[in-house]
PDB file of C-alpha atoms in Angstrom:
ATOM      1  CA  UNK G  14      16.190  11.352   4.174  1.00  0.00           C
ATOM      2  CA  UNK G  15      13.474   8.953   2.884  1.00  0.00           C
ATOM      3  CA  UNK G  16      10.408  10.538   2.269  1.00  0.00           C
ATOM      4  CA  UNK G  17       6.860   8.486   0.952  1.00  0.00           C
ATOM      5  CA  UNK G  18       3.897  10.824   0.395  1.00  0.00           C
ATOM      6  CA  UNK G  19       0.229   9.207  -0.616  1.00  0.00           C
ATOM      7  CA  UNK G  20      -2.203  10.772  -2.297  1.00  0.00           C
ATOM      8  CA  UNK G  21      -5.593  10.044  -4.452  1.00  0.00           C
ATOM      9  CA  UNK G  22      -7.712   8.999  -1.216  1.00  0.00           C
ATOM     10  CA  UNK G  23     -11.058  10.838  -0.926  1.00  0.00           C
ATOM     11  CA  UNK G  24     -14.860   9.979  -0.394  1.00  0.00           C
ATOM     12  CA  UNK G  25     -16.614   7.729  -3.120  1.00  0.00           C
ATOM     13  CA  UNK G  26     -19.748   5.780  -3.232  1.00  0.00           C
ATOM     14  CA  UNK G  27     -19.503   2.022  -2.815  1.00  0.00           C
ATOM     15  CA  UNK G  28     -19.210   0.553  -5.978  1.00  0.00           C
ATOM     16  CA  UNK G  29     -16.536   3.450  -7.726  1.00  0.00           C
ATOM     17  CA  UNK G  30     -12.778   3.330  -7.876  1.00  0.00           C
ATOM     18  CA  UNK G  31     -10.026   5.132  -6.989  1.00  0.00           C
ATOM     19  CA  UNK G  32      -6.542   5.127  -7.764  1.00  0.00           C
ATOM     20  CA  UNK G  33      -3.457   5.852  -4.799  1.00  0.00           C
ATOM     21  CA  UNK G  34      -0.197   7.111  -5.568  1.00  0.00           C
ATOM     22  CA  UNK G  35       2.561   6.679  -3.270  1.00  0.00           C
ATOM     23  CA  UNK G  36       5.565   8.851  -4.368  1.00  0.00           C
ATOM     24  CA  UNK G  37       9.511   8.261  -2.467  1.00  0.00           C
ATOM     25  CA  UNK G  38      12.389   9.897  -1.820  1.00  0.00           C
ATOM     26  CA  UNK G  39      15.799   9.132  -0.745  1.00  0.00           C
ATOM     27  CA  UNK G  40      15.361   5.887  -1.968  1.00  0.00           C
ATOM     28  CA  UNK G  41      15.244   3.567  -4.715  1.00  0.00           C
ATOM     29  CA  UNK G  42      12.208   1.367  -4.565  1.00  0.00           C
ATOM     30  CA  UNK G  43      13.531  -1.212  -7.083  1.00  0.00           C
ATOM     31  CA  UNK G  44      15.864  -3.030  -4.655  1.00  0.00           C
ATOM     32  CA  UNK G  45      12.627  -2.521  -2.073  1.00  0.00           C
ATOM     33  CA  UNK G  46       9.584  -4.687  -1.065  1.00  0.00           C
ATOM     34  CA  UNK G  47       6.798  -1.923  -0.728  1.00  0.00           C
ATOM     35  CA  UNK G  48       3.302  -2.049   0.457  1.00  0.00           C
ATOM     36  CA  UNK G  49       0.189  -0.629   1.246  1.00  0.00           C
ATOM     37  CA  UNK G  50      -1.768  -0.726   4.928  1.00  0.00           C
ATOM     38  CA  UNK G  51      -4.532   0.673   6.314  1.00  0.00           C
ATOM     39  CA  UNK G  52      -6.050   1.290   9.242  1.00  0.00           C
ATOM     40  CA  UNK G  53      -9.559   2.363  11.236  1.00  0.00           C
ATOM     41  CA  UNK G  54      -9.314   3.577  14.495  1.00  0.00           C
ATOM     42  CA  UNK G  55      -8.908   0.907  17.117  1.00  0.00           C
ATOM     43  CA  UNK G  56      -7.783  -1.699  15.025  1.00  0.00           C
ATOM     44  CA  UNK G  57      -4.133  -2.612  14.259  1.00  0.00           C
ATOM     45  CA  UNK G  58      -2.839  -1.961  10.131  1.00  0.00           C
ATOM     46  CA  UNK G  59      -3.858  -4.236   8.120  1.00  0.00           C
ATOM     47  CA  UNK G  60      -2.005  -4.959   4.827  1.00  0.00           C
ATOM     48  CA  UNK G  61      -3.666  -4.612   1.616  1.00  0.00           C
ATOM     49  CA  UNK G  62      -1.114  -5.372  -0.776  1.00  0.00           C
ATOM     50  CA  UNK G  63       2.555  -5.927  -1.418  1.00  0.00           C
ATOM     51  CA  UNK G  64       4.844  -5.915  -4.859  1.00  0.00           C
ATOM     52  CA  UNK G  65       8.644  -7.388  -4.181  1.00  0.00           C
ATOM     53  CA  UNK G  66      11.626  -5.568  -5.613  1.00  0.00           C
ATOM     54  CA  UNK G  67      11.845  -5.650  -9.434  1.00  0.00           C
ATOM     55  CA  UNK G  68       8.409  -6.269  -9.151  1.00  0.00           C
ATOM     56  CA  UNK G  69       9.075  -9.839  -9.128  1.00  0.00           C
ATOM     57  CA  UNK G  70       5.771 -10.560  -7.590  1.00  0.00           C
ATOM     58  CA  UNK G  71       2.603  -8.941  -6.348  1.00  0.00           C
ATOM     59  CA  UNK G  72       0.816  -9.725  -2.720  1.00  0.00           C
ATOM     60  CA  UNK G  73      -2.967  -9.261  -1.623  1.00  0.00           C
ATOM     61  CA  UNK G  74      -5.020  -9.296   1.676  1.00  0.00           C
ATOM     62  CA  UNK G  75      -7.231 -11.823   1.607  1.00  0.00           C
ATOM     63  CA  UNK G  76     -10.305  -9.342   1.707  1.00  0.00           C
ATOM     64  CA  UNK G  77      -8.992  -7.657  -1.837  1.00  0.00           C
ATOM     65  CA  UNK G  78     -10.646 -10.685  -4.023  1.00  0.00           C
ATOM     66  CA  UNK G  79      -9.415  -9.255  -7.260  1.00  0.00           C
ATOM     67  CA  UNK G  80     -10.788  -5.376  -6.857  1.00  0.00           C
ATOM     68  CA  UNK G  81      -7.606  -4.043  -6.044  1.00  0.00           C
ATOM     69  CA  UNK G  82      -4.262  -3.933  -8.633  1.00  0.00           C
ATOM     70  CA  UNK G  83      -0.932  -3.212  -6.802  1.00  0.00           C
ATOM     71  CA  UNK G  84       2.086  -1.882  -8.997  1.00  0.00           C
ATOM     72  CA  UNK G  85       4.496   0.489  -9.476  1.00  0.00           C
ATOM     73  CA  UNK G  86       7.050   2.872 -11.506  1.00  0.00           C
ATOM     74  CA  UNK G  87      10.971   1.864 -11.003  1.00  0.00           C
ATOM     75  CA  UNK G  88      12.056   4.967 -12.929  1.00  0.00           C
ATOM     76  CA  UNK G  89       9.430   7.244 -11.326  1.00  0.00           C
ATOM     77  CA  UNK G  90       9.889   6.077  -7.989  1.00  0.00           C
ATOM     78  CA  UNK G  91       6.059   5.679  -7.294  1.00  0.00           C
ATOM     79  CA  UNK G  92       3.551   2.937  -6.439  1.00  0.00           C
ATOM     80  CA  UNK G  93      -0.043   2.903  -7.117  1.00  0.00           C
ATOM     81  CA  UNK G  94      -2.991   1.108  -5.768  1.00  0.00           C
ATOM     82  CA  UNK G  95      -5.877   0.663  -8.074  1.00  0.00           C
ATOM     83  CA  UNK G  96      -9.018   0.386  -5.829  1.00  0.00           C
ATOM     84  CA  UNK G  97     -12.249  -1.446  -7.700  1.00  0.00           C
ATOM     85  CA  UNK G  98     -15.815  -2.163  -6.032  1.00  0.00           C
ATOM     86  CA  UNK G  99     -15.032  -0.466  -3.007  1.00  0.00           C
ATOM     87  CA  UNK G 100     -17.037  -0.960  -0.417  1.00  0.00           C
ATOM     88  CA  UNK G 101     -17.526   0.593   3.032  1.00  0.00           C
ATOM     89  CA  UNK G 102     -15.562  -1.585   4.499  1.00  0.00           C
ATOM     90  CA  UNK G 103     -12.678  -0.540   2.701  1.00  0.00           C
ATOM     91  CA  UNK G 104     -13.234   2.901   4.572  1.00  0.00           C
ATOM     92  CA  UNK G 105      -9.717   3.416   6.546  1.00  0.00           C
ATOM     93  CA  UNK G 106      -6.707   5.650   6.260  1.00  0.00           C
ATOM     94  CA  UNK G 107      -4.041   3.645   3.669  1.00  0.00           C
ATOM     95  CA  UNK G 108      -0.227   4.008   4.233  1.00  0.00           C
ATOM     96  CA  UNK G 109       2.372   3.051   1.775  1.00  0.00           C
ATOM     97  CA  UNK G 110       5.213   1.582   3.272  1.00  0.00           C
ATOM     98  CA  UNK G 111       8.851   0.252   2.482  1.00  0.00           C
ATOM     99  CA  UNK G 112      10.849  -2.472   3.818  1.00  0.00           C
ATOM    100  CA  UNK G 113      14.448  -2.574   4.358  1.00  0.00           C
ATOM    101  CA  UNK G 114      16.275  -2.363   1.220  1.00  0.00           C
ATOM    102  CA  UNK G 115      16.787  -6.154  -0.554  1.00  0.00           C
ATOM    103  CA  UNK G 116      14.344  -7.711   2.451  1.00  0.00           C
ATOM    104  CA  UNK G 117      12.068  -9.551   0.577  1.00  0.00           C
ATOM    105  CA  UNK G 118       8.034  -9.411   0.601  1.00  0.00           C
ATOM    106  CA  UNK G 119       7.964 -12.897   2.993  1.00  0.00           C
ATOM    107  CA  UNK G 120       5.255 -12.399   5.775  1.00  0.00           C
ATOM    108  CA  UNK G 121       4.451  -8.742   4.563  1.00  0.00           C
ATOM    109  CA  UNK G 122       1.452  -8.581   6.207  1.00  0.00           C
ATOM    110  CA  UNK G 123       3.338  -7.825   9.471  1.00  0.00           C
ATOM    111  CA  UNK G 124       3.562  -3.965   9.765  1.00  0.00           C
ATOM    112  CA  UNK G 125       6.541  -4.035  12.201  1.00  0.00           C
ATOM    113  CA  UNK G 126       8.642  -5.517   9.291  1.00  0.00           C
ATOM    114  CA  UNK G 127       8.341  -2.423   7.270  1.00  0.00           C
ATOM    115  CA  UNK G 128      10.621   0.829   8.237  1.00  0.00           C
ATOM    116  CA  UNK G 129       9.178   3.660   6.015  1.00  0.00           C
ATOM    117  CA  UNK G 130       6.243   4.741   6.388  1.00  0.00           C
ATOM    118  CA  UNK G 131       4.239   7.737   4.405  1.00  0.00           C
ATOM    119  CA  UNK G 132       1.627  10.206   6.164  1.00  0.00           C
ATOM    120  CA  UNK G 133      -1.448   8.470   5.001  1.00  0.00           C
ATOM    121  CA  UNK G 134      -4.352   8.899   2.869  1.00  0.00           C
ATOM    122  CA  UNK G 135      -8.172   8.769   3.798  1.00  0.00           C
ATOM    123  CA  UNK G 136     -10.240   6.129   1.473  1.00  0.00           C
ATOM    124  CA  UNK G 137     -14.188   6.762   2.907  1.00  0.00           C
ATOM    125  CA  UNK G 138     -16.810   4.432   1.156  1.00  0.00           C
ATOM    126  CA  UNK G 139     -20.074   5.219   2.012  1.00  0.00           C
ATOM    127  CA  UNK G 140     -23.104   3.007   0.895  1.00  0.00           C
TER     128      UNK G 140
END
């Protein structure tokens, strides 16, 4: 059974940082293009960022402008998202989420794509 589980979300003032962890089970994310969404209520999932299996290459929303570092840990099975300058409109729940395995990162800001999802953690910003 594949399993993602996020963690590291909390409140912070705009400006400070946080750090998300995204650990998985059941699979390996090597061969796996993996991501990170989020979401407000009443809006669709929008993707933050993307790294492509083997961490061949690294992906960003438009909105991240540098604050935010995507990467992740082949042997420990984990992605991070380093979060800089936050703002409150960074405020949303974030998912981590995993394509099929070998699909590659194209169009990865298209939610439907991806077929593992984690729980969710809350990011609030407040000003």
């Amino acid at each position: 059974q594949v399993r993602l589980v996020e963690s590291g979300g909390g409140s912070v003032q705009a400006g400070e940082s946080l750090r998300l962890t995204c650990g998985t089970s059941g699979i390996s994310i090597s061969w796996y293009c993996t991501a990170w969404f989020r979401q407000v209520p009443g809006k669709e999932r929008e993707g933050v960022a993307a790294i492509d299996f083997a961490g061949s290459q690294t992906l960003y929303g438009w909105f991240v402008k540098g604050r935010f570092a995507v990467s992740r840990d082949d042997d420990q099975n984990t992605q991070y998202l380093e979060m800089t300058g936050l703002t409150p409109d960074d405020t949303g729940m974030y998912f981590c989420a995993a394509k099929g395995e070998s699909v590659p990162c194209m169009e990865w800001e298209d939610a439907k794509d991806f077929i593992y999802w984690g729980q969710g953690t809350q990011v609030t910003v407040s000003s």
